[in-house]
Short mmCIF file of C-alpha atoms and ligand atoms in Angstrom, two decimals:
data_model
loop_
_atom_site.label_atom_id
_atom_site.label_comp_id
_atom_site.label_asym_id
_atom_site.label_seq_id
_atom_site.Cartn_x
_atom_site.Cartn_y
_atom_site.Cartn_z
CA MET A 1 -12.16 15.22 -17.11
CA ILE A 2 -12.59 18.93 -16.41
CA LYS A 3 -15.79 19.95 -15.11
CA ALA A 4 -18.18 22.38 -16.09
CA VAL A 5 -17.94 25.86 -14.09
CA HIS A 6 -19.48 25.42 -10.37
CA ASN A 7 -19.66 27.95 -7.62
CA ALA A 8 -18.97 25.98 -4.73
CA SER A 9 -19.23 28.71 -1.68
CA ARG A 10 -16.65 29.11 0.47
CA ARG A 11 -18.20 28.34 3.64
CA THR A 12 -19.27 24.82 1.98
CA PHE A 13 -15.87 23.93 1.04
CA LEU A 14 -14.58 24.73 4.63
CA ARG A 15 -17.20 22.71 5.89
CA SER A 16 -15.96 19.52 3.99
CA LEU A 17 -12.28 20.41 5.47
CA SER A 18 -13.70 20.52 8.96
CA ILE A 19 -14.56 17.44 8.69
CA PHE A 20 -11.98 16.08 6.68
CA GLY A 21 -11.21 12.25 7.62
CA GLY A 22 -13.96 12.37 9.92
CA LEU A 23 -17.45 12.35 9.11
CA PHE A 24 -16.18 13.29 5.69
CA ILE A 25 -15.41 9.61 5.08
CA ALA A 26 -18.70 8.31 6.12
CA LYS A 27 -20.42 10.59 3.89
CA HIS A 28 -18.73 9.70 0.59
CA SER A 29 -19.96 5.96 0.64
CA ALA A 30 -19.76 4.34 -2.97
CA ALA A 31 -22.93 5.82 -3.85
CA ALA A 32 -21.85 9.27 -3.24
CA LEU A 33 -18.81 9.31 -4.25
CA GLU A 34 -20.50 8.64 -8.21
CA GLY A 35 -22.67 11.41 -7.31
CA ASP A 36 -19.76 13.33 -6.54
CA ARG A 37 -18.53 12.88 -9.75
CA GLN A 38 -21.73 13.65 -11.68
CA HIS A 39 -23.52 16.63 -9.50
CA ALA A 40 -20.27 17.90 -7.49
CA GLU A 41 -21.72 20.10 -5.24
CA SER A 42 -18.43 21.56 -3.89
CA PHE A 43 -15.24 20.92 -4.82
CA SER A 44 -13.52 18.27 -2.09
CA VAL A 45 -10.80 15.96 -1.37
CA VAL A 46 -12.39 12.23 -1.46
CA ALA A 47 -9.56 10.20 0.08
CA GLY A 48 -6.56 10.89 1.38
CA PRO A 49 -3.58 11.74 1.86
CA TYR A 50 -2.20 8.63 1.93
CA LEU A 51 1.84 7.85 2.37
CA GLN A 52 3.76 5.09 0.89
CA THR A 53 7.56 5.14 0.59
CA ASN A 54 10.56 2.56 0.05
CA PHE A 55 12.31 4.43 2.81
CA GLY A 56 15.48 6.14 1.75
CA ASN A 57 14.57 9.60 2.14
CA GLU A 58 11.44 10.30 0.36
CA MET A 59 7.75 9.86 1.02
CA CYS A 60 5.05 9.87 -1.89
CA ILE A 61 2.26 11.40 -0.53
CA GLN A 62 -1.39 10.92 -2.58
CA TRP A 63 -4.86 11.78 -2.56
CA ILE A 64 -7.88 12.16 -4.49
CA THR A 65 -10.10 14.90 -5.46
CA ASN A 66 -13.40 14.88 -6.87
CA ALA A 67 -12.72 17.64 -9.60
CA ASP A 68 -9.57 18.16 -11.57
CA ALA A 69 -6.61 20.37 -9.97
CA HIS A 70 -3.20 21.38 -9.67
CA SER A 71 -1.81 20.31 -6.36
CA TRP A 72 1.22 20.90 -4.26
CA VAL A 73 2.51 19.48 -0.67
CA MET A 74 3.70 21.96 1.78
CA TYR A 75 6.00 21.21 4.27
CA GLY A 76 8.35 21.29 6.76
CA SER A 77 10.26 20.09 10.09
CA ASP A 78 8.42 22.93 12.13
CA PRO A 79 4.20 22.33 12.23
CA GLU A 80 4.08 26.64 12.24
CA ASP A 81 6.47 26.95 9.24
CA LEU A 82 5.54 24.60 6.22
CA HIS A 83 7.47 26.44 4.15
CA LEU A 84 9.24 23.87 1.72
CA LYS A 85 6.46 22.94 -1.59
CA ALA A 86 6.82 20.24 -3.67
CA THR A 87 4.76 19.44 -6.65
CA GLY A 88 3.82 16.23 -8.66
CA ASN A 89 6.30 15.03 -10.95
CA PRO A 90 6.27 17.33 -14.22
CA GLU A 91 6.34 14.96 -17.43
CA LEU A 92 7.92 16.81 -20.68
CA GLY A 93 8.25 19.95 -18.70
CA LEU A 94 4.21 19.90 -17.88
CA LEU A 95 3.06 19.74 -14.21
CA PRO A 96 0.37 17.08 -13.89
CA LEU A 97 -3.60 18.28 -13.47
CA GLY A 98 -6.03 15.60 -12.64
CA GLN A 99 -7.92 14.20 -9.69
CA ILE A 100 -5.43 11.72 -8.45
CA HIS A 101 -2.44 13.52 -6.89
CA ARG A 102 0.89 12.30 -6.12
CA VAL A 103 3.39 14.41 -4.81
CA THR A 104 7.13 12.92 -3.87
CA LEU A 105 9.22 14.90 -1.21
CA ARG A 106 12.75 13.72 -1.27
CA ASN A 107 15.86 14.31 0.06
CA LEU A 108 14.71 14.28 3.71
CA VAL A 109 16.45 14.00 6.97
CA PRO A 110 16.60 10.81 8.26
CA GLY A 111 14.82 10.24 11.78
CA LYS A 112 13.19 13.72 11.28
CA THR A 113 9.48 14.22 12.00
CA TYR A 114 7.88 16.36 9.07
CA TYR A 115 4.63 17.89 8.78
CA TYR A 116 2.56 18.68 5.90
CA ARG A 117 -0.67 19.94 4.43
CA VAL A 118 -1.66 18.92 1.09
CA VAL A 119 -3.33 21.53 -1.54
CA SER A 120 -5.41 21.53 -4.59
CA LYS A 121 -6.64 23.95 -6.47
CA GLU A 122 -9.76 23.25 -8.68
CA VAL A 123 -9.61 23.55 -12.60
CA LEU A 124 -12.65 25.42 -13.45
CA ASP A 125 -11.73 25.48 -17.25
CA PHE A 126 -8.53 25.21 -19.42
CA GLN A 127 -8.53 27.08 -22.49
CA PRO A 128 -5.31 27.46 -24.89
CA TYR A 129 -4.35 30.50 -23.14
CA LYS A 130 -6.31 30.75 -20.41
CA LEU A 131 -6.62 28.01 -17.64
CA SER A 132 -9.51 29.59 -14.98
CA TYR A 133 -9.26 28.24 -11.36
CA GLY A 134 -11.86 27.82 -8.39
CA ASP A 135 -11.56 26.74 -5.01
CA THR A 136 -8.48 26.14 -3.11
CA LEU A 137 -8.56 23.21 -0.60
CA SER A 138 -5.92 23.12 1.83
CA SER A 139 -6.32 19.96 4.36
CA ASP A 140 -5.22 20.18 8.10
CA VAL A 141 -1.26 19.75 8.79
CA TYR A 142 -0.12 16.03 9.25
CA GLN A 143 3.24 14.54 10.35
CA PHE A 144 5.46 11.77 9.43
CA VAL A 145 8.68 10.32 10.68
CA ASN A 146 11.04 9.96 8.06
CA GLN A 147 12.69 6.74 9.21
CA ASP A 148 16.15 6.66 9.47
CA VAL A 149 17.25 3.31 7.20
CA ALA A 150 19.77 2.63 9.53
CA LYS A 151 17.37 2.45 12.51
CA SER A 152 18.04 -0.45 15.16
CA LYS A 153 15.01 -1.85 14.80
CA VAL A 154 11.51 -1.82 12.70
CA SER A 155 8.14 -2.47 13.29
CA PHE A 156 5.09 -3.38 11.21
CA ILE A 157 1.87 -5.10 10.85
CA VAL A 158 0.57 -7.26 8.26
CA LEU A 159 -3.71 -7.78 7.20
CA ASN A 160 -4.35 -9.85 4.32
CA ASP A 161 -7.45 -11.55 2.65
CA LEU A 162 -10.18 -9.34 4.42
CA HIS A 163 -11.97 -9.66 0.77
CA GLU A 164 -14.06 -6.23 1.15
CA LYS A 165 -15.66 -7.69 4.40
CA SER A 166 -17.64 -5.09 5.56
CA GLY A 167 -15.92 -2.99 8.17
CA ALA A 168 -13.29 -5.74 8.87
CA ILE A 169 -10.46 -3.38 7.86
CA GLU A 170 -11.68 -0.87 10.62
CA ARG A 171 -11.77 -3.23 13.09
CA MET A 172 -8.76 -4.85 12.22
CA LEU A 173 -6.67 -1.71 12.24
CA ALA A 174 -8.17 -0.74 15.77
CA LEU A 175 -6.46 -3.85 17.19
CA ASP A 176 -3.36 -1.89 16.85
CA ALA A 177 -4.52 1.90 17.48
CA GLY A 178 -2.03 3.59 19.76
CA LYS A 179 0.96 1.34 18.69
CA THR A 180 4.38 2.67 16.91
CA ARG A 181 4.77 0.84 13.39
CA ASP A 182 7.34 1.99 10.80
CA PHE A 183 4.60 0.71 7.70
CA VAL A 184 1.58 -1.11 7.51
CA PHE A 185 1.54 -4.07 4.99
CA PHE A 186 -1.45 -5.24 2.87
CA ASN A 187 -0.47 -8.85 1.79
CA GLY A 188 -3.33 -8.89 -0.74
CA ASP A 189 -6.99 -9.58 -1.58
CA MET A 190 -8.09 -6.70 0.00
CA PHE A 191 -11.03 -6.77 -2.25
CA ASP A 192 -12.94 -9.55 -4.39
CA TYR A 193 -11.89 -7.72 -7.61
CA GLN A 194 -11.61 -4.50 -8.63
CA VAL A 195 -15.30 -2.40 -10.04
CA ASP A 196 -14.61 0.97 -9.89
CA GLU A 197 -12.87 3.64 -8.45
CA PRO A 198 -15.57 4.32 -5.57
CA GLN A 199 -15.09 0.67 -4.73
CA LEU A 200 -11.56 1.46 -4.12
CA LEU A 201 -12.09 4.64 -1.92
CA ALA A 202 -14.77 2.93 -0.11
CA GLY A 203 -13.08 -0.23 0.47
CA LEU A 204 -9.50 1.12 1.51
CA LEU A 205 -8.28 4.62 0.81
CA GLN A 206 -10.77 6.28 3.15
CA PRO A 207 -10.86 3.66 6.13
CA ILE A 208 -6.74 3.45 5.89
CA SER A 209 -6.46 7.46 5.73
CA LYS A 210 -8.92 7.84 8.59
CA ALA A 211 -6.95 5.32 10.69
CA PHE A 212 -3.27 5.48 10.10
CA ALA A 213 -1.78 6.31 6.43
CA SER A 214 -2.03 10.06 6.46
CA ASN A 215 0.59 9.73 8.79
CA VAL A 216 2.20 6.09 8.77
CA PRO A 217 3.25 4.90 5.42
CA LEU A 218 1.21 1.73 3.97
CA HIS A 219 2.66 -0.67 1.55
CA TYR A 220 0.30 -2.93 -0.37
CA VAL A 221 0.74 -5.71 -2.78
CA ARG A 222 -1.78 -7.20 -5.03
CA GLY A 223 -3.22 -10.87 -4.25
CA ASN A 224 -4.73 -12.84 -7.30
CA HIS A 225 -8.28 -11.06 -6.55
CA GLU A 226 -6.51 -7.01 -7.33
CA THR A 227 -6.05 -8.51 -10.94
CA ARG A 228 -9.56 -9.42 -11.35
CA GLY A 229 -12.04 -6.80 -12.85
CA VAL A 230 -12.30 -4.06 -15.30
CA PHE A 231 -10.68 -1.69 -12.72
CA ALA A 232 -7.67 -4.11 -12.00
CA ARG A 233 -5.77 -1.83 -15.21
CA SER A 234 -6.34 1.09 -13.09
CA ILE A 235 -5.08 0.60 -9.39
CA ALA A 236 -1.69 1.19 -9.91
CA LYS A 237 -2.48 4.95 -10.33
CA TYR A 238 -3.53 5.38 -7.27
CA PHE A 239 -0.28 3.73 -5.16
CA LYS A 240 3.35 4.35 -5.54
CA HIS A 241 4.11 0.56 -5.46
CA ILE A 242 1.31 -2.45 -6.29
CA GLY A 243 3.78 -4.62 -7.77
CA TYR A 244 7.08 -5.97 -6.94
CA THR A 245 9.48 -4.24 -5.13
CA ALA A 246 12.17 -4.17 -2.30
CA PHE A 247 13.40 -2.01 0.25
CA THR A 248 15.81 -1.49 3.52
CA LEU A 249 14.64 -0.72 6.93
CA GLY A 250 16.33 -1.00 9.75
CA PRO A 251 18.29 -4.37 10.25
CA ALA A 252 15.87 -5.86 7.44
CA ARG A 253 15.65 -6.20 3.54
CA PHE A 254 11.98 -6.94 2.28
CA ILE A 255 11.31 -8.31 -0.60
CA VAL A 256 7.68 -7.99 -2.38
CA LEU A 257 6.75 -10.06 -4.64
CA ASP A 258 3.42 -9.84 -6.96
CA THR A 259 2.29 -13.89 -6.96
CA GLY A 260 -0.46 -12.77 -9.93
CA GLU A 261 -3.63 -15.11 -10.70
CA ASP A 262 -3.61 -18.54 -9.29
CA LYS A 263 -5.25 -20.06 -12.24
CA VAL A 264 -3.48 -20.86 -15.78
CA ASP A 265 -3.46 -17.68 -17.81
CA SER A 266 -4.97 -19.57 -20.73
CA HIS A 267 -8.06 -19.90 -18.35
CA PRO A 268 -11.21 -18.93 -20.02
CA VAL A 269 -11.90 -16.71 -17.29
CA TYR A 270 -9.19 -14.47 -18.00
CA GLY A 271 -10.42 -13.62 -21.82
CA GLU A 272 -6.93 -13.86 -23.37
CA VAL A 273 -5.53 -11.17 -21.71
CA VAL A 274 -3.26 -11.70 -19.23
CA ASP A 275 0.27 -13.06 -18.89
CA PHE A 276 1.15 -13.72 -14.88
CA ASP A 277 3.51 -16.48 -15.95
CA GLY A 278 6.18 -13.97 -17.79
CA TYR A 279 5.22 -11.50 -15.00
CA ARG A 280 6.45 -14.28 -12.36
CA GLU A 281 9.46 -15.25 -14.84
CA GLU A 282 10.26 -11.36 -14.98
CA GLN A 283 10.10 -11.14 -10.93
CA ALA A 284 12.37 -14.55 -10.50
CA GLN A 285 15.19 -12.74 -12.67
CA TRP A 286 14.80 -9.67 -11.35
CA PHE A 287 15.09 -11.59 -7.60
CA ALA A 288 18.40 -13.69 -8.69
CA GLN A 289 19.94 -9.89 -9.39
CA GLU A 290 18.53 -8.43 -5.79
CA MET A 291 19.77 -11.42 -3.95
CA GLN A 292 23.62 -10.44 -5.05
CA GLN A 293 23.10 -6.82 -3.80
CA PRO A 294 25.04 -5.91 -0.43
CA GLU A 295 21.14 -4.45 0.93
CA PHE A 296 20.37 -7.70 0.37
CA THR A 297 23.33 -9.89 1.39
CA LYS A 298 24.51 -7.83 4.47
CA ALA A 299 20.98 -7.37 6.25
CA ALA A 300 20.42 -8.83 9.14
CA PHE A 301 17.05 -10.44 8.32
CA ARG A 302 15.71 -10.79 4.70
CA VAL A 303 11.43 -11.16 4.81
CA VAL A 304 9.62 -11.87 1.55
CA LEU A 305 5.97 -10.40 1.42
CA MET A 306 4.08 -12.02 -0.97
CA HIS A 307 0.09 -13.11 -1.49
CA ILE A 308 0.39 -17.05 -2.45
CA PRO A 309 2.52 -18.67 -0.45
CA PRO A 310 5.30 -20.79 -2.17
CA PHE A 311 4.06 -24.21 -0.41
CA TYR A 312 0.57 -25.19 1.45
CA SER A 313 -1.91 -23.69 -1.03
CA GLU A 314 -3.89 -25.00 -3.64
CA ASP A 315 -1.84 -27.01 -6.18
CA GLU A 316 -3.62 -24.62 -8.95
CA HIS A 317 -0.98 -23.57 -11.43
CA GLY A 318 0.03 -19.88 -9.58
CA SER A 319 0.90 -21.36 -6.50
CA VAL A 320 3.19 -24.52 -8.15
CA HIS A 321 4.44 -21.66 -10.60
CA CYS A 322 5.68 -19.76 -7.49
CA ALA A 323 7.39 -22.68 -5.58
CA THR A 324 9.31 -23.57 -8.82
CA LEU A 325 10.64 -20.42 -9.67
CA PHE A 326 11.18 -18.82 -6.22
CA ASN A 327 12.00 -21.37 -4.21
CA PRO A 328 15.55 -22.73 -5.15
CA LEU A 329 16.20 -19.22 -5.19
CA PHE A 330 14.94 -18.80 -1.57
CA ASN A 331 16.73 -21.41 -0.40
CA THR A 332 19.85 -20.23 -2.18
CA ALA A 333 19.60 -16.62 -0.82
CA GLN A 334 18.87 -17.37 2.76
CA VAL A 335 15.65 -15.67 2.90
CA ASP A 336 14.79 -15.81 6.68
CA LEU A 337 11.01 -15.29 6.62
CA VAL A 338 8.14 -15.53 3.96
CA LEU A 339 4.68 -14.07 4.87
CA SER A 340 1.75 -14.73 2.69
CA GLY A 341 -1.86 -15.22 2.57
CA HIS A 342 -4.33 -17.09 0.33
CA THR A 343 -5.50 -20.07 1.85
CA HIS A 344 -7.63 -18.37 4.31
CA VAL A 345 -6.41 -20.39 7.11
CA HIS A 346 -3.65 -19.04 9.69
CA LYS A 347 -0.65 -21.20 9.94
CA ILE A 348 3.07 -21.38 10.83
CA HIS A 349 5.02 -23.77 8.62
CA ALA A 350 8.35 -23.99 10.41
CA PRO A 351 11.69 -24.45 8.01
CA ASN A 352 11.79 -28.31 6.27
CA PRO A 353 15.33 -28.82 5.40
CA GLU A 354 14.03 -30.84 2.56
CA ILE A 355 12.04 -28.42 1.18
CA HIS A 356 11.63 -25.01 2.17
CA ARG A 357 14.94 -23.90 4.64
CA TYR A 358 12.82 -20.81 5.74
CA PRO A 359 9.58 -20.59 7.75
CA ILE A 360 6.41 -19.72 6.36
CA ILE A 361 3.92 -17.65 7.73
CA ILE A 362 0.48 -17.44 6.69
CA GLY A 363 -2.22 -15.51 7.55
CA GLY A 364 -6.07 -15.97 7.70
CA GLY A 365 -9.06 -14.67 6.76
CA PRO A 366 -11.89 -13.39 5.37
CA GLN A 367 -14.89 -14.81 7.59
CA ASP A 368 -14.96 -13.47 11.19
CA GLY A 369 -12.93 -15.38 13.59
CA GLU A 370 -10.45 -16.70 10.68
CA ARG A 371 -8.80 -12.90 10.38
CA THR A 372 -5.59 -12.26 11.70
CA LEU A 373 -3.42 -9.09 12.44
CA LEU A 374 0.24 -10.23 12.22
CA ARG A 375 2.67 -7.90 14.58
CA VAL A 376 6.46 -8.06 12.86
CA ASP A 377 9.48 -6.77 15.23
CA ILE A 378 13.03 -6.91 13.87
CA SER A 379 16.05 -6.35 15.85
CA GLN A 380 19.84 -6.76 14.89
CA GLU A 381 19.39 -10.10 16.90
CA GLN A 382 15.91 -11.59 16.54
CA LEU A 383 12.60 -11.35 14.84
CA ASP A 384 9.45 -11.91 16.34
CA VAL A 385 6.07 -12.65 14.84
CA GLU A 386 3.19 -12.34 16.81
CA VAL A 387 -0.36 -13.31 15.15
CA LEU A 388 -3.51 -11.81 16.71
CA ASN A 389 -6.80 -13.24 15.42
CA ASP A 390 -10.04 -10.45 15.13
CA SER A 391 -10.87 -10.19 18.74
CA GLY A 392 -7.15 -9.02 19.24
CA LYS A 393 -6.08 -12.14 21.27
CA LYS A 394 -2.63 -13.92 20.72
CA ILE A 395 -2.91 -16.86 18.54
CA SER A 396 0.74 -17.88 17.74
CA GLU A 397 4.20 -16.34 17.95
CA TYR A 398 7.58 -16.96 16.06
CA ARG A 399 10.98 -16.17 16.95
CA ILE A 400 13.85 -16.34 14.43
CA ASP A 401 17.41 -15.81 15.73
CA ARG A 402 19.85 -14.43 13.45
CA HIS A 403 21.96 -17.00 11.65
FE1 LIG B 1 -5.42 -15.11 -2.69
#
């Protein structure tokens, strides 16, 4: 939508910037965001920037504004000299305009720290031969490390099944404050269902941007609840990856599977508009290829992240289908570890030679006392998982030695 002309004062939008990521976040509750869309007082960034990457010397930066804009990123390895400029990917020669901004930095130098700011120039009016701009927002300077995929160790945390519990994401992330992580993984069911953009912003993008995501990348895979609701068809625009993918970092190859819904596709609640059987089968075919790639076979550790575990959840169709499709492949491929959620009860299931030859660690949630934070550290020789409860107490741990 191209908004009608409004003339925000310079002072007003500078004030927005000065609290960028601070009070600003609190101000933009779901209700306030809706107000912004309809009666914008000033052009502003309403969420982000937040980082996503599959590593490999690329970094995807996204942020959301409350009006259409032309956007770009200024960056460099010296915080005083952000002389490099990157825009969103052009399509058919046209640079993107809109409210959801995505810029990918490429050809980064392994191991180097980069500094960046995001810039958005409001589009006030778009005539065939005249584009009129309003204010230009320029964010604070943030930084990230372009991780060397050949690094010797990798460290990350996993949260799952918070189900929009008020304040839970902030409290769980606070348990890991001050620690250095390569990425943060959200293993599904962060929401009950998807309603609209204000819900996505207030429930995830704003708190994570404030806590870490402007400086440390996130990974997010859908649980069965992210597939529900009218806005489920729109959330992919906000993420570089929200479905299945794979990436290498340090000694590990990571496989991310999108396990879809738990009920049969023909269940009346889905209204005939889902095909998760087909989607899971597509992923099984993809994984059968992936497990033959050198990035997979040569990795010291092979870690699968999937919301519905291949075993130990209820016997609903989605769970059984995951076991049927993926478990034989995991056994053949010598997967070292599966990290899941969905059951709402934390449990460590050691390998069972008769069924699954790999351990399955399930994170808990969403109620107080049931939520977990998984800390995973992987070196060339061993993989360690520590599980904290929502009070920050270590409640279990698991070590895997390299085969
Ligand atoms: Fe679930």
